[in-house]
Amino acid sequence: MSEEAESSGYKGAALRALKKAGCQVGDLIRITKCGKAYEGILIPRSETADAEHVVVKLKSGYNIGIRITPDVEIERVGKGAKPAFASPPLPEQKPELPRVVILSTGGTIASRVDYRTGAVRSALSASDLYGVVPELADIARVETEIVFSLYSENLTQQHWSQLAQRVAEHIARGVDGVVVAHGTDTMAYTAAALSFALQNLPVPVILVGAQRSSDRPSSDAATNLIAAVQAAARAPFAEVAIAMHETVSDTSIVITRGTKVRKCHTSRRDTFKPVNATPLARVHDSEVSMLTSEYQKRDPAKKLVLKPNFSDAVALVKFYPGLDPAVIDWYVERGCKAILLEGTGLGHVSKYCFSAIDNAVKRGVLVALASQCIWGRVNMNVYDTGRDLLALGVEPTEDMFPETALVKLMWIFGQTSDPAEAKRLLKANIAGEFSPRTLPEEFGFQGGDSHGN
Amino acid sequence: MEIDYAKIGLKVGLEIHQQLNTRAKLFCGCPPALFKEEPEITFLRRLRPTQSELGQVDPAAFFEFQKGVKILYEANRATSCLVEMDEEPPHPLNMEAVEAVLTAALMMNMQPIDEVHVMRKTVIDGSNTTGFQRTCIIASDGWIKVGEKTIPIQAASLEEDAARKTGEEDGGKIIRYRIDRLGIPLIEVATAPVIYSPAEAEEVAFAIGRILRDTCKAMRGLGTIRQDLNVSLPNGALMEIKGVQELELISKVVKYEVQRQLVLISIKEELNKRGIKKDALQQQFIDVTEVFKQTRCKVIRKALDKGCGILAVKLPLFSGILKRELIPNVRFGTELADRARFWGRVGGIFHTDEMPAYGITAAEVAALRKATGAGEEDAVVFVADNEENARDALKAVVERAQEALEGVPAETRTAKEDGTTRYMRPRPGAARMYPETDIPPVRLTAELIEKVKAHLPEPAEKKVKRLMREYGLNEKLAKQIVDSEYGLLFESVVRESNVAATTVAAFLTETLKSLKREGIAIEKVTDNQIRDLFKAVGAGEIAKEAASDVFVWLSKNEGKSCQEAAAALGLKMLSKAELAALIDRVIAENRNVVDKLGAKAFGTLMGVVMREVRGKADPTVVNTLLKERLANR
């Protein structure tokens, strides 16, 4: 096997046997075992799989794994062709349509399958996207840029900064809207980060992802993307928001403010739910309709204020019965500028943590508190514990859920090191992260009943 | 006409799909069960054909996607969870199902696969919420003996069953599917195309079906086994026929398919003789709404009232061809209509070969011919629907007519209950498969295979001998029981019920067979109900003569008990005292006979009493009691 082929997951006995037979991934090979011959295309093997099997795609299309034992014979029958993913020609751009840039950060918002080898390739260029989601050509003039190719759990504060800067540059060029394709796991963190970093937006910035990978016909990627581009091109608001399925049906896509949205289900299409808020808008039958009158208006004349810096010296400590308060000491020792406590209920942490908290505050660390209930508002005046924590100098974070509060603290310490200024920023409503009123319908599973349509 | 199938080169391959009665579905914890009630959950989806470099997008599915077809899924909480809704990744492969397939595979002398890889087979008609069917090969390369002939078995696969279509709405723009069936494990057994006659196809299917039943994991009842047939003739085409639900239909389906292809070949010869060229068949559609302005044809009237127009196309030199019968109830015109229905979503077509009819007058036909420039030697096909549908329909008609010039088009057809087949969809290209990355490969270890080997069911011939020996059945009855769907149930019923083995065996074979012939839905009665029925017979609660009445009642009243059946049918057994009183009354009423014949009156009286008790008393008890009463008189 060539060096290139070695990267295809084979190791140990299987790799030795394939090397000996001069077989490469994609070749037509024949394996003879116990008098039975299996002929097919050599398929790459998962990195984490064992070293004893060779995977072959039979003529019927099925993959099978054949265990390599000393009596097995491998023979190379023919050379395989490499899958060539030719891009279709770019359709004619309609000059009257708005311009939308799609920035991709990783994952596959669109992909194509090579059924010969079973390989799945991302479709990221504009022409690939048009090929896979041809509807886009009737909505906007789409440009694309690959900013990162990372799973969303691998994105950090530096990536948020870079992404904010790329968005700002495209807006400065005069695009009518920006779409950010993002893995869903940390999409809400990035949405909050961009909400703080991109202020006074003239046009919308819409984050979009998929809960079913785009290589499958039932993927939600295309529907979400179409709606995101539609909103970026035409919606009357100019905020950072997430566009994803409203229900388990493919009928409506809901758009929610970047500081008020959270991933709430591991696998459902309608995993993103507004927290202590209602959605901004809904896209249904290619129409964007606003669901609230309280939003920042689209206005190309507005001047974007870019504040892209984030601090990584901020920590989240989730309180649980039995938490070791030494964790708090450890963060303080490490030079953390802020610690967000994820407290219980209205905003509580056990008494046995008080001295560690007191020490942190005295050492100049900003200690804030959000509730692990996710929904609802922190109120530390109701019980003694809350009042004691306030007395220690712990800052409540209103109706921000922990992830948004954490990202806000990271952003604050990217702007200032001054404790007084940091406290002022924490209390200021910068990107719609606070709502003074919480309405009864703003809880839990809104719009996501199983009757999807 | 007797056809020499070997001579004409018939080749048939079988794909047998059998639902497995495992505790849970293949990729989740839901029970493998269906529901009849209104759905509790509905959701609407679209499936988008995935782009592929090599495998072209499936033409039929892509067409439906372009037409904006949506799928409305129906579910309830008892039979589906987020997995079937494609809202949660699949759970690991159900090993109970894997073992069932391994059992069948080993019985068919197959070689298990070392490491099983689950694949995604792209299917975008909506029958799978994911847009693909999950499937994997468990074993390959085996054989079975059918009579003297060895039939090679290519593969035994394990796959998830699909959702079932429950209807269409909005003129075919919304297709309804019910996802209860989705995920039920299916074993698929594929033979090589080495079957050369209709009768042989049925024998092979029967042999495979018996092996599957012997695994004890086969579900029973209509719809639980589906045979797909690949039928080909050298001068015809390879036809994929889907969904033959009854074993007894297989030979008929093959016979009809051969007949259909032979007639299509003779139509081709006739058309060639008439000198029709492909480019003479043009997609020139003429609006003939004017012709039918005053029509008395109800179907057309209704369409016109809804604002639809009528579009027609001329098929030059096709006169008389459309009424040629291919197989019963299927004329060449039917083939055109089926295509029009599929591609144009229309209710049907009209054509001049069947005119005048349906309230369409000869004058209207003449005007139609005039409007389309058609002579007596031409055929005209017309459709009453909205313009888009009508165009799509006529386009499909012209394409099918063009194919007739070439002979038999390769198609996927669906089998009807009468053994005929109808157009289902174009043949899909090569299987479009890619790996199901959500499910790790499963190693079939030597330990697992040994375990399955150690528990292989008894081969049929051995079982026949054992049943004869252990239960005293004659050979015919023993064979019948082994061949029947109730081969496994028989022994447990005999063990539990205290009813004679031959009685049970005769009931489970001959009685049920004749009930089925009478149209009784015998599959609706569960194994447990049959067990209870015989327990009641054994305990003297129900007379064995009444067993079939109880069975019939149970088939019509699903979910009820034998006791309820007996009560509803008035079959409660008479107590000894009641019986004695009845006998005394009969003796009193027939005093003349008794006085005349004495003890010899027994035969006559036995008949009278049995007629009166009709299944409410055991004849042996009547016998003893009557003798006693006569003697003590």
mmCIF file of C-alpha atoms in Angstrom, chain A residues 104-316:
data_model
loop_
_atom_site.group_PDB
_atom_site.id
_atom_site.type_symbol
_atom_site.label_atom_id
_atom_site.label_comp_id
_atom_site.label_asym_id
_atom_site.label_seq_id
_atom_site.Cartn_x
_atom_site.Cartn_y
_atom_site.Cartn_z
ATOM 1 C CA SER A 104 -18.714 27.909 6.517
ATOM 2 C CA THR A 105 -16.996 26.913 9.718
ATOM 3 C CA GLY A 106 -17.088 23.136 9.339
ATOM 4 C CA GLY A 107 -19.442 20.245 9.163
ATOM 5 C CA THR A 108 -21.364 19.708 6.005
ATOM 6 C CA ILE A 109 -24.262 21.932 5.247
ATOM 7 C CA ALA A 110 -24.324 20.309 1.825
ATOM 8 C CA SER A 111 -22.682 17.158 0.588
ATOM 9 C CA ARG A 112 -22.550 14.600 -2.163
ATOM 10 C CA VAL A 113 -22.172 10.871 -2.049
ATOM 11 C CA ASP A 114 -19.904 8.708 -4.174
ATOM 12 C CA TYR A 115 -21.925 5.518 -4.186
ATOM 13 C CA ARG A 116 -19.032 3.576 -5.679
ATOM 14 C CA THR A 117 -16.911 3.906 -2.564
ATOM 15 C CA GLY A 118 -19.524 5.208 -0.165
ATOM 16 C CA ALA A 119 -17.460 8.337 0.406
ATOM 17 C CA VAL A 120 -19.264 11.506 1.425
ATOM 18 C CA ARG A 121 -17.788 14.826 0.320
ATOM 19 C CA SER A 122 -18.800 18.276 1.429
ATOM 20 C CA ALA A 123 -20.163 20.618 -1.150
ATOM 21 C CA LEU A 124 -18.878 23.997 -0.073
ATOM 22 C CA SER A 125 -18.164 26.099 -3.118
ATOM 23 C CA ALA A 126 -20.935 28.316 -4.409
ATOM 24 C CA SER A 127 -21.351 26.172 -7.495
ATOM 25 C CA ASP A 128 -21.497 22.990 -5.407
ATOM 26 C CA LEU A 129 -24.125 24.568 -3.214
ATOM 27 C CA TYR A 130 -26.200 25.603 -6.208
ATOM 28 C CA GLY A 131 -25.858 22.081 -7.545
ATOM 29 C CA VAL A 132 -27.120 20.527 -4.334
ATOM 30 C CA VAL A 133 -29.617 23.238 -3.347
ATOM 31 C CA PRO A 134 -30.667 24.756 -6.677
ATOM 32 C CA GLU A 135 -33.436 26.799 -5.013
ATOM 33 C CA LEU A 136 -30.767 29.220 -3.732
ATOM 34 C CA ALA A 137 -30.260 30.683 -7.200
ATOM 35 C CA ASP A 138 -33.780 32.134 -7.100
ATOM 36 C CA ILE A 139 -33.336 33.691 -3.656
ATOM 37 C CA ALA A 140 -30.024 35.482 -3.714
ATOM 38 C CA ARG A 141 -26.709 35.915 -5.414
ATOM 39 C CA VAL A 142 -24.724 33.604 -3.186
ATOM 40 C CA GLU A 143 -21.018 33.823 -2.496
ATOM 41 C CA THR A 144 -19.222 31.363 -0.260
ATOM 42 C CA GLU A 145 -16.129 31.380 1.890
ATOM 43 C CA ILE A 146 -14.658 28.577 3.949
ATOM 44 C CA VAL A 147 -13.476 30.203 7.186
ATOM 45 C CA PHE A 148 -12.709 26.999 9.120
ATOM 46 C CA SER A 149 -13.197 23.308 8.617
ATOM 47 C CA LEU A 150 -13.771 22.312 12.224
ATOM 48 C CA TYR A 151 -16.282 20.349 14.222
ATOM 49 C CA SER A 152 -18.077 22.924 16.320
ATOM 50 C CA GLU A 153 -16.754 21.500 19.602
ATOM 51 C CA ASN A 154 -13.259 22.461 18.434
ATOM 52 C CA LEU A 155 -14.045 26.163 18.062
ATOM 53 C CA THR A 156 -12.672 28.530 20.725
ATOM 54 C CA GLN A 157 -12.719 32.238 21.533
ATOM 55 C CA GLN A 158 -10.022 32.881 18.880
ATOM 56 C CA HIS A 159 -12.315 31.421 16.237
ATOM 57 C CA TRP A 160 -15.166 33.654 17.363
ATOM 58 C CA SER A 161 -12.884 36.672 16.926
ATOM 59 C CA GLN A 162 -11.788 35.618 13.455
ATOM 60 C CA LEU A 163 -15.306 34.836 12.406
ATOM 61 C CA ALA A 164 -16.602 38.208 13.674
ATOM 62 C CA GLN A 165 -13.896 39.951 11.661
ATOM 63 C CA ARG A 166 -14.725 38.027 8.483
ATOM 64 C CA VAL A 167 -18.419 38.876 8.898
ATOM 65 C CA ALA A 168 -17.553 42.553 9.425
ATOM 66 C CA GLU A 169 -15.418 42.622 6.281
ATOM 67 C CA HIS A 170 -18.187 41.148 4.168
ATOM 68 C CA ILE A 171 -20.685 43.614 5.598
ATOM 69 C CA ALA A 172 -18.263 46.441 4.855
ATOM 70 C CA ARG A 173 -18.220 45.214 1.238
ATOM 71 C CA GLY A 174 -21.949 45.802 1.157
ATOM 72 C CA VAL A 175 -23.530 42.360 1.206
ATOM 73 C CA ASP A 176 -27.225 42.275 2.050
ATOM 74 C CA GLY A 177 -26.873 39.564 4.634
ATOM 75 C CA VAL A 178 -24.505 36.978 6.055
ATOM 76 C CA VAL A 179 -25.142 33.278 6.664
ATOM 77 C CA VAL A 180 -22.809 31.274 8.896
ATOM 78 C CA ALA A 181 -22.982 27.501 8.444
ATOM 79 C CA HIS A 182 -22.043 25.945 11.766
ATOM 80 C CA GLY A 183 -22.070 22.604 13.577
ATOM 81 C CA THR A 184 -25.040 22.629 15.926
ATOM 82 C CA ASP A 185 -23.290 21.559 19.142
ATOM 83 C CA THR A 186 -21.803 24.946 19.987
ATOM 84 C CA MET A 187 -23.735 27.054 17.506
ATOM 85 C CA ALA A 188 -25.589 28.868 20.307
ATOM 86 C CA TYR A 189 -22.274 29.873 21.944
ATOM 87 C CA THR A 190 -21.010 31.284 18.645
ATOM 88 C CA ALA A 191 -24.333 33.046 18.073
ATOM 89 C CA ALA A 192 -24.055 34.735 21.476
ATOM 90 C CA ALA A 193 -20.415 35.618 20.819
ATOM 91 C CA LEU A 194 -21.204 37.217 17.448
ATOM 92 C CA SER A 195 -24.157 39.041 19.052
ATOM 93 C CA PHE A 196 -21.778 40.832 21.432
ATOM 94 C CA ALA A 197 -18.962 41.299 18.892
ATOM 95 C CA LEU A 198 -21.084 42.719 16.048
ATOM 96 C CA GLN A 199 -22.985 45.752 17.312
ATOM 97 C CA ASN A 200 -25.217 48.155 15.433
ATOM 98 C CA LEU A 201 -25.567 45.674 12.560
ATOM 99 C CA PRO A 202 -26.911 47.071 9.268
ATOM 100 C CA VAL A 203 -27.955 43.614 7.937
ATOM 101 C CA PRO A 204 -28.831 40.229 9.466
ATOM 102 C CA VAL A 205 -26.263 37.586 10.384
ATOM 103 C CA ILE A 206 -27.938 34.153 10.391
ATOM 104 C CA LEU A 207 -26.323 31.021 11.811
ATOM 105 C CA VAL A 208 -27.587 27.753 10.432
ATOM 106 C CA GLY A 209 -26.868 24.054 10.888
ATOM 107 C CA ALA A 210 -28.356 20.625 10.458
ATOM 108 C CA GLN A 211 -29.389 17.904 12.880
ATOM 109 C CA ARG A 212 -29.429 15.230 10.124
ATOM 110 C CA SER A 213 -26.273 15.127 8.035
ATOM 111 C CA SER A 214 -26.613 16.541 4.570
ATOM 112 C CA ASP A 215 -25.677 13.302 2.823
ATOM 113 C CA ARG A 216 -29.083 11.846 3.585
ATOM 114 C CA PRO A 217 -32.230 12.637 1.615
ATOM 115 C CA SER A 218 -34.095 13.504 4.828
ATOM 116 C CA SER A 219 -31.517 16.060 5.928
ATOM 117 C CA ASP A 220 -32.824 19.302 7.364
ATOM 118 C CA ALA A 221 -29.740 21.099 6.033
ATOM 119 C CA ALA A 222 -31.171 22.316 2.736
ATOM 120 C CA THR A 223 -34.487 23.528 4.214
ATOM 121 C CA ASN A 224 -32.656 25.356 6.997
ATOM 122 C CA LEU A 225 -30.132 26.835 4.574
ATOM 123 C CA ILE A 226 -32.775 28.055 2.151
ATOM 124 C CA ALA A 227 -34.614 29.779 5.006
ATOM 125 C CA ALA A 228 -31.391 31.260 6.383
ATOM 126 C CA VAL A 229 -30.462 32.705 2.995
ATOM 127 C CA GLN A 230 -34.017 33.963 2.571
ATOM 128 C CA ALA A 231 -33.824 35.742 5.950
ATOM 129 C CA ALA A 232 -30.313 37.084 5.339
ATOM 130 C CA ALA A 233 -31.437 38.476 1.986
ATOM 131 C CA ARG A 234 -34.805 39.929 2.944
ATOM 132 C CA ALA A 235 -35.683 39.897 6.646
ATOM 133 C CA PRO A 236 -36.467 43.348 8.081
ATOM 134 C CA PHE A 237 -34.305 42.783 11.175
ATOM 135 C CA ALA A 238 -30.561 43.221 11.537
ATOM 136 C CA GLU A 239 -29.426 40.967 14.371
ATOM 137 C CA VAL A 240 -27.406 37.837 14.947
ATOM 138 C CA ALA A 241 -29.821 34.897 14.998
ATOM 139 C CA ILE A 242 -30.111 31.150 14.525
ATOM 140 C CA ALA A 243 -32.385 29.622 11.857
ATOM 141 C CA MET A 244 -33.466 26.027 12.417
ATOM 142 C CA HIS A 245 -36.562 23.802 12.217
ATOM 143 C CA GLU A 246 -39.467 24.961 14.352
ATOM 144 C CA THR A 247 -40.986 21.476 14.643
ATOM 145 C CA VAL A 248 -40.179 17.969 13.428
ATOM 146 C CA SER A 249 -41.864 18.851 10.117
ATOM 147 C CA ASP A 250 -40.081 20.468 7.195
ATOM 148 C CA THR A 251 -42.722 23.185 6.978
ATOM 149 C CA SER A 252 -41.393 26.068 9.037
ATOM 150 C CA ILE A 253 -38.048 27.428 10.105
ATOM 151 C CA VAL A 254 -37.887 29.616 13.161
ATOM 152 C CA ILE A 255 -35.342 32.392 13.689
ATOM 153 C CA THR A 256 -34.265 33.207 17.230
ATOM 154 C CA ARG A 257 -32.039 35.921 18.669
ATOM 155 C CA GLY A 258 -28.421 34.781 19.173
ATOM 156 C CA THR A 259 -28.328 35.564 22.901
ATOM 157 C CA LYS A 260 -31.650 33.861 23.658
ATOM 158 C CA VAL A 261 -31.347 30.490 21.962
ATOM 159 C CA ARG A 262 -30.082 27.157 23.189
ATOM 160 C CA LYS A 263 -29.635 23.619 21.863
ATOM 161 C CA CYS A 264 -32.111 21.626 23.956
ATOM 162 C CA HIS A 265 -32.253 18.156 22.408
ATOM 163 C CA THR A 266 -29.462 15.828 21.369
ATOM 164 C CA SER A 267 -30.984 14.809 18.061
ATOM 165 C CA ARG A 268 -34.292 16.412 17.106
ATOM 166 C CA ARG A 269 -34.533 18.805 14.173
ATOM 167 C CA ASP A 270 -36.286 21.369 16.403
ATOM 168 C CA THR A 271 -33.516 21.235 19.003
ATOM 169 C CA PHE A 272 -32.985 25.025 19.199
ATOM 170 C CA LYS A 273 -35.456 26.692 21.515
ATOM 171 C CA PRO A 274 -35.783 30.299 22.588
ATOM 172 C CA VAL A 275 -35.051 30.656 26.312
ATOM 173 C CA ASN A 276 -36.969 33.348 28.207
ATOM 174 C CA ALA A 277 -37.916 34.812 24.848
ATOM 175 C CA THR A 278 -40.107 34.323 21.805
ATOM 176 C CA PRO A 279 -38.634 33.756 18.359
ATOM 177 C CA LEU A 280 -37.865 36.745 16.170
ATOM 178 C CA ALA A 281 -39.298 35.449 12.920
ATOM 179 C CA ARG A 282 -40.576 32.440 11.034
ATOM 180 C CA VAL A 283 -39.868 31.368 7.463
ATOM 181 C CA HIS A 284 -42.808 29.509 5.943
ATOM 182 C CA ASP A 285 -43.411 28.905 2.233
ATOM 183 C CA SER A 286 -40.387 31.146 1.467
ATOM 184 C CA GLU A 287 -41.971 34.066 3.319
ATOM 185 C CA VAL A 288 -40.241 35.661 6.287
ATOM 186 C CA SER A 289 -42.731 36.911 8.871
ATOM 187 C CA MET A 290 -41.795 38.719 12.065
ATOM 188 C CA LEU A 291 -43.117 37.310 15.336
ATOM 189 C CA THR A 292 -42.261 40.322 17.478
ATOM 190 C CA SER A 293 -42.094 44.062 17.003
ATOM 191 C CA GLU A 294 -39.080 44.369 19.272
ATOM 192 C CA TYR A 295 -36.074 43.974 17.049
ATOM 193 C CA GLN A 296 -33.192 45.956 15.552
ATOM 194 C CA LYS A 297 -34.200 47.125 12.086
ATOM 195 C CA ARG A 298 -32.286 46.431 8.903
ATOM 196 C CA ASP A 299 -30.724 49.669 7.703
ATOM 197 C CA PRO A 300 -27.783 49.606 5.278
ATOM 198 C CA ALA A 301 -26.875 53.140 6.431
ATOM 199 C CA LYS A 302 -26.050 51.889 9.933
ATOM 200 C CA LYS A 303 -22.367 51.713 10.799
ATOM 201 C CA LEU A 304 -21.281 48.356 12.180
ATOM 202 C CA VAL A 305 -19.344 48.501 15.467
ATOM 203 C CA LEU A 306 -16.924 45.580 15.630
ATOM 204 C CA LYS A 307 -15.693 44.446 19.071
ATOM 205 C CA PRO A 308 -14.213 41.049 18.296
ATOM 206 C CA ASN A 309 -12.064 40.311 21.333
ATOM 207 C CA PHE A 310 -12.799 37.573 23.853
ATOM 208 C CA SER A 311 -10.950 36.490 26.970
ATOM 209 C CA ASP A 312 -10.310 32.847 27.716
ATOM 210 C CA ALA A 313 -9.690 33.619 31.422
ATOM 211 C CA VAL A 314 -13.315 32.994 32.321
ATOM 212 C CA ALA A 315 -14.633 29.790 33.873
ATOM 213 C CA LEU A 316 -17.943 28.106 34.455
#
